[in-house]
mmCIF file of C-alpha atoms and ligand atoms in Angstrom:
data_model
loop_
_atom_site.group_PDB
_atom_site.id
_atom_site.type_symbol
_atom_site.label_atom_id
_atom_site.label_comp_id
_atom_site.label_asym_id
_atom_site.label_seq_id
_atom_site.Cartn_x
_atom_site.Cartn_y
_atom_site.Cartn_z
ATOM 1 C CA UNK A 28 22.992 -9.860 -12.336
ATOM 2 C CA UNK A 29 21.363 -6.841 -13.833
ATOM 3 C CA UNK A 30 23.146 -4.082 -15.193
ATOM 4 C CA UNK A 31 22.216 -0.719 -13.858
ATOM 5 C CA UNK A 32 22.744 0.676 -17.832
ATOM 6 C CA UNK A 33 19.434 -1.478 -18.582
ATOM 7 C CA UNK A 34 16.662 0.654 -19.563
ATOM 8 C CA UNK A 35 14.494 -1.450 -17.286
ATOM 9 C CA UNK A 36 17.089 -1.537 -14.529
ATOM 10 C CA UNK A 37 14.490 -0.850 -11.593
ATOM 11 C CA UNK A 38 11.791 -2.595 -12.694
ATOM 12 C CA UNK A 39 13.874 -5.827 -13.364
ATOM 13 C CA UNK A 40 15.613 -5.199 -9.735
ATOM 14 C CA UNK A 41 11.975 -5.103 -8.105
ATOM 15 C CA UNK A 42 10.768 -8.395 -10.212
ATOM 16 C CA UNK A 43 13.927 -10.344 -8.426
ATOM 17 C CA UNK A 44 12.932 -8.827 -5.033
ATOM 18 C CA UNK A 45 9.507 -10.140 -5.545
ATOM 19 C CA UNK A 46 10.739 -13.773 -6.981
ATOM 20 C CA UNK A 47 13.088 -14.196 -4.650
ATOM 21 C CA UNK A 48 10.496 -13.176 -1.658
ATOM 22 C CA UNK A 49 8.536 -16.204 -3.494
ATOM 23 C CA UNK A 50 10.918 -18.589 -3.389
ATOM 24 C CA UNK A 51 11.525 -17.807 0.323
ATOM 25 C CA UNK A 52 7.850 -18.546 1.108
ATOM 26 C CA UNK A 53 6.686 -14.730 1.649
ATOM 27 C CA UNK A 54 4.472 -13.885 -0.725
ATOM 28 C CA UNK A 55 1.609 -15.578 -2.257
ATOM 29 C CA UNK A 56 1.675 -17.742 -5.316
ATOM 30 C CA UNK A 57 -1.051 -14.759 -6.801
ATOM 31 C CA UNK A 58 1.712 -11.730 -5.240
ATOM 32 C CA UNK A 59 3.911 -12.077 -8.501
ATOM 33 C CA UNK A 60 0.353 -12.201 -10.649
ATOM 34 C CA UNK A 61 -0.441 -8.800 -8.513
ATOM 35 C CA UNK A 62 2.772 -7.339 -9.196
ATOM 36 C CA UNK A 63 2.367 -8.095 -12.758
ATOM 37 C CA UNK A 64 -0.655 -6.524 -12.526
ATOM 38 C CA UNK A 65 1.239 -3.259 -11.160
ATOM 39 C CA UNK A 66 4.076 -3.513 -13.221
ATOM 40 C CA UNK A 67 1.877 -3.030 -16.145
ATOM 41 C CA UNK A 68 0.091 0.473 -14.729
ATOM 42 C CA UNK A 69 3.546 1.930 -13.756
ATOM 43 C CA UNK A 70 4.434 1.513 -17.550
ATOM 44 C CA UNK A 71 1.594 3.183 -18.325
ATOM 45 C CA UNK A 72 2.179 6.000 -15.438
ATOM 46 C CA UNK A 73 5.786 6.221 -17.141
ATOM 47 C CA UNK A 74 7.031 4.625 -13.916
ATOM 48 C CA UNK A 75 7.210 7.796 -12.102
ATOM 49 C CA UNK A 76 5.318 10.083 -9.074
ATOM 50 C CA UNK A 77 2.904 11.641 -10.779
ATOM 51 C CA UNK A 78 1.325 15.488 -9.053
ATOM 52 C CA UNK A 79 -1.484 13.721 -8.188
ATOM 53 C CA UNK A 80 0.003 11.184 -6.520
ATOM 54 C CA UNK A 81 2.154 13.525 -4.441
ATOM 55 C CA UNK A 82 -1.797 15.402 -3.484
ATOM 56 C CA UNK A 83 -2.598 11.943 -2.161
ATOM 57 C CA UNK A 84 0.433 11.038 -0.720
ATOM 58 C CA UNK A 85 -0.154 14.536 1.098
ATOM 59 C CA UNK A 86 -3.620 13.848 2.146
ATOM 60 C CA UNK A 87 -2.514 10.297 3.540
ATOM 61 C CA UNK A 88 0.121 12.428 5.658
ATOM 62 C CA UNK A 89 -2.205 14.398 7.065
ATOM 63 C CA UNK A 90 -5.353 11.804 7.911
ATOM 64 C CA UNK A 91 -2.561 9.619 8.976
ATOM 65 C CA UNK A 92 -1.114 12.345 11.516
ATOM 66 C CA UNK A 93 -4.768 13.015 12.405
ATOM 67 C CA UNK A 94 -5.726 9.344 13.637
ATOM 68 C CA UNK A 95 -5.838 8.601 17.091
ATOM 69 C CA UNK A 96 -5.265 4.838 16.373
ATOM 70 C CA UNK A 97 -3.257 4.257 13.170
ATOM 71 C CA UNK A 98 -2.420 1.313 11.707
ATOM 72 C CA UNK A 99 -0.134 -0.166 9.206
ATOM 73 C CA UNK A 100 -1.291 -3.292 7.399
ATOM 74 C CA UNK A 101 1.325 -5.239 5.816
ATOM 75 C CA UNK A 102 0.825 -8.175 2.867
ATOM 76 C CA UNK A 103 3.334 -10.704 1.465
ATOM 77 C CA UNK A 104 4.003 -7.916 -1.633
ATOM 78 C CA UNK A 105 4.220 -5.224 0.838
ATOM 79 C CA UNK A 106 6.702 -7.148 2.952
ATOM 80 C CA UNK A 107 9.082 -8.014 -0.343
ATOM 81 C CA UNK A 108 9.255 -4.805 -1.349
ATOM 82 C CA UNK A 109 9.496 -2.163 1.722
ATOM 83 C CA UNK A 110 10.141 -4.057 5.220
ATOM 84 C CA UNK A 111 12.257 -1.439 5.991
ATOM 85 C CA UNK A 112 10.594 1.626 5.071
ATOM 86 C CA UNK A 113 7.202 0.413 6.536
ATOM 87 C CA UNK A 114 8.945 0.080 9.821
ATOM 88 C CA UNK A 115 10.083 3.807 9.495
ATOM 89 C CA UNK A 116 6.712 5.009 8.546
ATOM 90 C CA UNK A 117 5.817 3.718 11.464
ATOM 91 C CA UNK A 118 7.774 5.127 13.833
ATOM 92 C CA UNK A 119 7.539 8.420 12.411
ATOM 93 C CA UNK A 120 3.518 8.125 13.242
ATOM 94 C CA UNK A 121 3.460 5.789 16.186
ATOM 95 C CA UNK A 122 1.735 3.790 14.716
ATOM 96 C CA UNK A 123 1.032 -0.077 15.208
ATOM 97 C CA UNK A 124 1.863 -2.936 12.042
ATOM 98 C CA UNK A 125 -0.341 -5.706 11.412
ATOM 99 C CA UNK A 126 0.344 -8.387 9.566
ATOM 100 C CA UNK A 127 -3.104 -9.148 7.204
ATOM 101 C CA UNK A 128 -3.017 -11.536 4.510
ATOM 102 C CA UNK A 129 -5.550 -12.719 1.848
ATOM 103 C CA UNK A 130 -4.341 -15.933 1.298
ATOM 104 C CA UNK A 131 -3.324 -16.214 4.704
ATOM 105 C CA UNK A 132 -1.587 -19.536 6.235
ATOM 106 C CA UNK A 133 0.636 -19.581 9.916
ATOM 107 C CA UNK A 134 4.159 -20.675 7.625
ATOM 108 C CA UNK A 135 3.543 -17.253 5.894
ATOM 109 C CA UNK A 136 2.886 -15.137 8.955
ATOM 110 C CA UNK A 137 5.810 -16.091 10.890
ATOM 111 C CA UNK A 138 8.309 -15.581 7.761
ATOM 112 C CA UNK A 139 6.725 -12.228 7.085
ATOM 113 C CA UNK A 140 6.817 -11.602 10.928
ATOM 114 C CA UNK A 141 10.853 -12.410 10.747
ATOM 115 C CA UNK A 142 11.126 -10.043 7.574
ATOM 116 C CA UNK A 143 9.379 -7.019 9.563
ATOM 117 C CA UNK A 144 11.183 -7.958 12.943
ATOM 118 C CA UNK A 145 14.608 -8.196 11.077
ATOM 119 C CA UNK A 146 13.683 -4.548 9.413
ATOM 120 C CA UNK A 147 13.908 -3.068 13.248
ATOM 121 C CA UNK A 148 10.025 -3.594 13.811
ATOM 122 C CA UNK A 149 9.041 -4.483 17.325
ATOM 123 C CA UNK A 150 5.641 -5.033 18.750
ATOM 124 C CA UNK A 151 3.855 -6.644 15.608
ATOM 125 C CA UNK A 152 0.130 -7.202 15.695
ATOM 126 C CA UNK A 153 -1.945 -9.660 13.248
ATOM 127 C CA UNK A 154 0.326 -12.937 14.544
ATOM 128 C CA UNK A 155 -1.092 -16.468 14.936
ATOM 129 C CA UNK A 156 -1.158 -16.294 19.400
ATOM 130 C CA UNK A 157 -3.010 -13.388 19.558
ATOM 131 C CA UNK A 158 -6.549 -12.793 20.183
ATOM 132 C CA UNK A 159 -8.836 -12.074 16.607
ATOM 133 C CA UNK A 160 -11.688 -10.141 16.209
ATOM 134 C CA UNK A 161 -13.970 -10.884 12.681
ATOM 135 C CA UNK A 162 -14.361 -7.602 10.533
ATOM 136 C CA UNK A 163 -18.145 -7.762 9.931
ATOM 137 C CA UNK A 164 -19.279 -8.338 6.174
ATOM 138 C CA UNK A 165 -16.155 -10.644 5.460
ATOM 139 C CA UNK A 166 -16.029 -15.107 5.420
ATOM 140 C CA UNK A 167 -13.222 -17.366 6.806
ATOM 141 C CA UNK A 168 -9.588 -16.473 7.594
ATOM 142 C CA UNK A 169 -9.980 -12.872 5.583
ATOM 143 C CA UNK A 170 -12.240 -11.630 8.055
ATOM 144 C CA UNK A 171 -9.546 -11.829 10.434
ATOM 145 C CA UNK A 172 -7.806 -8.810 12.452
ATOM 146 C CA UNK A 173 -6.271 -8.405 15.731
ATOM 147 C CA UNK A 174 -8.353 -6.927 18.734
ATOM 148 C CA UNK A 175 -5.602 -4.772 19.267
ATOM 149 C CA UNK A 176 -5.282 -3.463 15.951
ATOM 150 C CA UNK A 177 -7.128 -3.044 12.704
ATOM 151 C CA UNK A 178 -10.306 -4.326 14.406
ATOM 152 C CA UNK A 179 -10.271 -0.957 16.799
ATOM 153 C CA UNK A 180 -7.934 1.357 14.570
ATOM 154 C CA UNK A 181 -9.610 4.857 13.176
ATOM 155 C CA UNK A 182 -7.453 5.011 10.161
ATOM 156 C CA UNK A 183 -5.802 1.922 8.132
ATOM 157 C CA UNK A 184 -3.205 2.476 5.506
ATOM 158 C CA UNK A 185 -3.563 -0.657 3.956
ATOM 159 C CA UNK A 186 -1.769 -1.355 0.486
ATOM 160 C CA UNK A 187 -2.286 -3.466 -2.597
ATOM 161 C CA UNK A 188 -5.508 -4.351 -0.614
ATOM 162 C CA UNK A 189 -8.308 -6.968 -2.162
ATOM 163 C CA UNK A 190 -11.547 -5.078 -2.687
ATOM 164 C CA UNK A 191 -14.115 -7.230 -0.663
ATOM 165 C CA UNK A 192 -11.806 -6.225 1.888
ATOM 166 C CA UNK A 193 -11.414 -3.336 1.423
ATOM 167 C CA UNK A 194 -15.156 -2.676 1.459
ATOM 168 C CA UNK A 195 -15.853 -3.614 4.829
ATOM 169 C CA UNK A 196 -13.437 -1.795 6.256
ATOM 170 C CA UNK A 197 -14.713 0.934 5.144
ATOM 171 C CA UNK A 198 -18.203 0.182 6.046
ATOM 172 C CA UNK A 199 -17.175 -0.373 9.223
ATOM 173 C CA UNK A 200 -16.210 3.257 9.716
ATOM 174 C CA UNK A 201 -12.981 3.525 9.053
ATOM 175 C CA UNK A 202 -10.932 5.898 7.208
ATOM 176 C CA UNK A 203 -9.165 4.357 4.713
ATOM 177 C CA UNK A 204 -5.851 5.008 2.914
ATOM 178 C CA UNK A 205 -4.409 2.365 -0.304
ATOM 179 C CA UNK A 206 -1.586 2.567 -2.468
ATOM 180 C CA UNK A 207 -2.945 0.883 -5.454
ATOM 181 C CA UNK A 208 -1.119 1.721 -9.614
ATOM 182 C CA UNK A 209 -4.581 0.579 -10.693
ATOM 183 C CA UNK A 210 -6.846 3.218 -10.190
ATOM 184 C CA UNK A 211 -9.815 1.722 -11.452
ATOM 185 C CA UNK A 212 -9.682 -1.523 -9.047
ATOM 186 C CA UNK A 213 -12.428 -1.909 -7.055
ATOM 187 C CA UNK A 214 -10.041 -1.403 -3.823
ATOM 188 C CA UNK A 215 -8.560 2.386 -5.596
ATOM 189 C CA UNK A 216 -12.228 3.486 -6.431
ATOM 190 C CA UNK A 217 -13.722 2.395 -2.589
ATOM 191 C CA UNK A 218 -10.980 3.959 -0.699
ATOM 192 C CA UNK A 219 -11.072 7.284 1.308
ATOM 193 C CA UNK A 220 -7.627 7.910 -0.256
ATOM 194 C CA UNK A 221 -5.691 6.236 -3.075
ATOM 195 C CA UNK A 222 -2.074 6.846 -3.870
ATOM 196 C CA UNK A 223 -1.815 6.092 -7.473
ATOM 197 C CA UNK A 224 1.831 5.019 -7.494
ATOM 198 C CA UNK A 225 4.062 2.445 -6.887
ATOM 199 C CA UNK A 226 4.634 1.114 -3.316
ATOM 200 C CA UNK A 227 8.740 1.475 -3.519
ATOM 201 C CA UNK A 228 7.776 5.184 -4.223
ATOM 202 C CA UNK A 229 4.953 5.907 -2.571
ATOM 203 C CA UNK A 230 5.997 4.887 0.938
ATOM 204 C CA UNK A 231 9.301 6.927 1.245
ATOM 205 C CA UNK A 232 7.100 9.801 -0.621
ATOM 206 C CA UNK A 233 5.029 9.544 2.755
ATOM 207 C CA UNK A 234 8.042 9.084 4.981
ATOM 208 C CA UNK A 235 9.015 12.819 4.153
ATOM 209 C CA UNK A 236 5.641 14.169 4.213
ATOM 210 C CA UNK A 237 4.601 12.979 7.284
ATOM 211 C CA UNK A 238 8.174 14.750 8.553
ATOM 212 C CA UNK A 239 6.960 18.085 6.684
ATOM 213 C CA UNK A 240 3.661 17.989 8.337
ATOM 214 C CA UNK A 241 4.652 16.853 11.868
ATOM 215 C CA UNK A 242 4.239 20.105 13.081
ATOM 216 C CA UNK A 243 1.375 21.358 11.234
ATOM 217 C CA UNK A 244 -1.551 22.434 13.696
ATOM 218 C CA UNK A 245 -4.707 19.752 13.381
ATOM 219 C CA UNK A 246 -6.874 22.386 11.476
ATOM 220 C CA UNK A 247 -4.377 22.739 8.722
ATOM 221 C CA UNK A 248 -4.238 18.781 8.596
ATOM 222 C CA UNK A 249 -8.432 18.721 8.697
ATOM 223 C CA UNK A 250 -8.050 21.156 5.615
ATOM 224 C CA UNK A 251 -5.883 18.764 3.319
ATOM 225 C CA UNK A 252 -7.786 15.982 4.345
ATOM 226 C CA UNK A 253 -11.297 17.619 3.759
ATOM 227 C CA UNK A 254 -9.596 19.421 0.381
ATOM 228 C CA UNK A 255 -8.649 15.967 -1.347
ATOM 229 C CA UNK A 256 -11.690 14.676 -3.554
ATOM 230 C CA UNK A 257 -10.440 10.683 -4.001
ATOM 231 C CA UNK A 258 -12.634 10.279 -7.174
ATOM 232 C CA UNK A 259 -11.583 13.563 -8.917
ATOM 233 C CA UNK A 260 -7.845 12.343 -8.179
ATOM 234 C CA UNK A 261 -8.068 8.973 -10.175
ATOM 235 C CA UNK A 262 -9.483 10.781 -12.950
ATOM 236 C CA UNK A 263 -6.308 12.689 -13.350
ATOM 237 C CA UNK A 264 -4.709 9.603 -13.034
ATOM 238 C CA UNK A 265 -6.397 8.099 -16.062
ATOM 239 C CA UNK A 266 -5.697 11.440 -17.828
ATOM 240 C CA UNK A 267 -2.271 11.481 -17.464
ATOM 241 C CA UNK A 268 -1.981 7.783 -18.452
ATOM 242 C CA UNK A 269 -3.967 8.754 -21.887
ATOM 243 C CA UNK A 270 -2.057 12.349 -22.049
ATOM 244 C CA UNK A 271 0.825 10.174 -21.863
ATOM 245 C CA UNK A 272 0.380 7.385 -24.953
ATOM 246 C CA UNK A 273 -2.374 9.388 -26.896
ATOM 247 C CA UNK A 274 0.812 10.677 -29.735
ATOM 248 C CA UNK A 275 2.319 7.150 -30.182
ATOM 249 C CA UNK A 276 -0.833 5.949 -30.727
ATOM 250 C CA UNK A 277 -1.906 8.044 -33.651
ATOM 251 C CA UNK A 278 -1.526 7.173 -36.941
HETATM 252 O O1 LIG B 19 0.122 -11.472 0.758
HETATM 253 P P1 LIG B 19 -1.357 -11.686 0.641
HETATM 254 O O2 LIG B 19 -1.753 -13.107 0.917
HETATM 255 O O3 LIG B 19 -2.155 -10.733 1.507
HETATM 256 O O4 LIG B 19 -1.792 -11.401 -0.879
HETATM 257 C C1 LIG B 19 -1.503 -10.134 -1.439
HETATM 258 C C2 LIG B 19 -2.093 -9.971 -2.870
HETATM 259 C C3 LIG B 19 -1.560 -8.646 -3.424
HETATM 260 C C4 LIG B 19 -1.620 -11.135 -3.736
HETATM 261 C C5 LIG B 19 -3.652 -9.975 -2.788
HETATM 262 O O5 LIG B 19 -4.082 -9.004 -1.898
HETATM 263 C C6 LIG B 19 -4.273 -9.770 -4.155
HETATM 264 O O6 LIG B 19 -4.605 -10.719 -4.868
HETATM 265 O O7 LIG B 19 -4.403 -8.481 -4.536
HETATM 266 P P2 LIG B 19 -5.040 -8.002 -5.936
HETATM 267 O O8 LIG B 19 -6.542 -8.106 -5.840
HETATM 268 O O9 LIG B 19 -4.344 -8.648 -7.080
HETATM 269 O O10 LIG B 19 -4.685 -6.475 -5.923
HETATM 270 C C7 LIG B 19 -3.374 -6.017 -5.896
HETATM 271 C C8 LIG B 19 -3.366 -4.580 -6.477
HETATM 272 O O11 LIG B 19 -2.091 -4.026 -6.188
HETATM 273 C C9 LIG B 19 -3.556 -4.531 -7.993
HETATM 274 O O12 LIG B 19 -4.512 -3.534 -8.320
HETATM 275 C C10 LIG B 19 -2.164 -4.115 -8.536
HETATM 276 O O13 LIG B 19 -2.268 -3.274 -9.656
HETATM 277 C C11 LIG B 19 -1.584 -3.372 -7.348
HETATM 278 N N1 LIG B 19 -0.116 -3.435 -7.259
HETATM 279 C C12 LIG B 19 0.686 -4.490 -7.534
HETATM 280 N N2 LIG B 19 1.976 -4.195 -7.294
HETATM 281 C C13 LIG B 19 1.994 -2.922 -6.814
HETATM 282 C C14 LIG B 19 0.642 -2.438 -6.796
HETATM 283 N N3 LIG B 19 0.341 -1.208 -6.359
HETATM 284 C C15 LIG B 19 1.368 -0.430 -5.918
HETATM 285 N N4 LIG B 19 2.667 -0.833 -5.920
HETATM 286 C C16 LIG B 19 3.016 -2.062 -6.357
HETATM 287 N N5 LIG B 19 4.306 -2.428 -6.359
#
């Protein structure tokens, strides 16, 4: 048991989330090196929603309200940390979930498909008896989506993401949104729009945007959207990460 007086109180909380999500079978042996991974650019961020993540978090909102077929892709990590909120998101944009996996085996889709169904989610795409179409420019089980969903969706919020992946979806026309704390992974830097923050954050962050800017007329949305620069954004986030440690770092 944690106590909430530990300076590391939320971070600690989120590492049990994600063991225990491991033990239950949910997320990949490599989803607590990924959160690792994440852990250690959130200490850098100073584990908090930075302004430029809010200015992509608002530019998500607004492509995301744009879409005419969005979609919601959901990963072990992404199922461990924010079943709940996901399914909220999604309801808020009517839009579909699919369940996509990198290291992808039938044992992990149905647990993950419990998790989401169990967090109020109802018509889930990206299951084991449904029909698959291959995302061009990918091998083997990763080039996997369903007909219904990712394969024919206009705008794909897809986070923690693997950047081969994330590649071809984008060269396949689609608009795509991450959620990445690394902004120099190859996923962050290929996206259409990456939300430097932390996924426990970053999702509710959109939940309330997307509520703000549910009545905004489209040609206000096409103006955030066309207003957000995705490369100029992760250079602030690498300045504020340096801004940040540059003092206890000189002699
Ligand atoms: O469940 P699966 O099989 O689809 O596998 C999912 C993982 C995440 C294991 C797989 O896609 C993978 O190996 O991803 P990568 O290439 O390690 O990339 C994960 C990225 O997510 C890294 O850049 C991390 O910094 C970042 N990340 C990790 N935890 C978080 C995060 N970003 C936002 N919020 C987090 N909590």
């Amino acid at each position: 048991m944690i106590h909430k007086d530990h300076p590391r109180y939320e971070s600690l909380k989120l590492r049990t989330k994600v063991v225990d999500a491991y033990k239950r079978g949910i997320l990949a042996d490599s989803g607590m090196i990924a959160h690792g991974r994440g852990e250690t650019f959130d200490y850098l961020l100073g584990e908090e929603t930075t302004s430029n993540a809010k200015k992509a978090v608002k530019a998500a909102a607004a492509a995301l309200l744009l879409a005419n077929k969005p979609i919601i892709s959901v990963n072990g990590n992404t199922a461990a940390l924010v079943p709940c909120e996901i399914v909220k998101l999604a309801d808020h944009l009517n839009a579909r979930i699919e369940i996509n996996l990198f290291y992808r085996t039938p044992e992990r889709v149905a647990l993950i498909e419990e998790v989401l169904k169990d967090a109020g989610a109802k018509n889930i795409l990206g299951t084991d008896h449904e029909e698959k179409a291959l995302i061009e420019g990918l091998e083997g089980p990763r080039a996997s989506s369903s007909k219904e969903g990712i394969y024919i969706a206009d705008t794909v919020l897809v986070p923690l993401e693997d950047g081969d992946r994330a590649e071809a979806l984008v060269k396949s026309g689609k608009l795509l949104i991450t959620i990445d704390l690394n902004p120099l992974s190859r996923t962050a830097k290929t996206a259409n729009i990456t939300i430097v923050d932390n996924i426990v954050r970053a999702i509710p962050n959109l939940i309330d945007t997307v509520k703000e800017l549910g009545n905004a007329q489209p040609t206000a949305l096409h103006q955030i959207v066309k207003s957000f620069d995705n490369q100029e954004n992760i250079m602030e986030s690498l300045k504020i990460i340096l801004e940040k440690h540059i003092d206890k770092v000189k002699p």
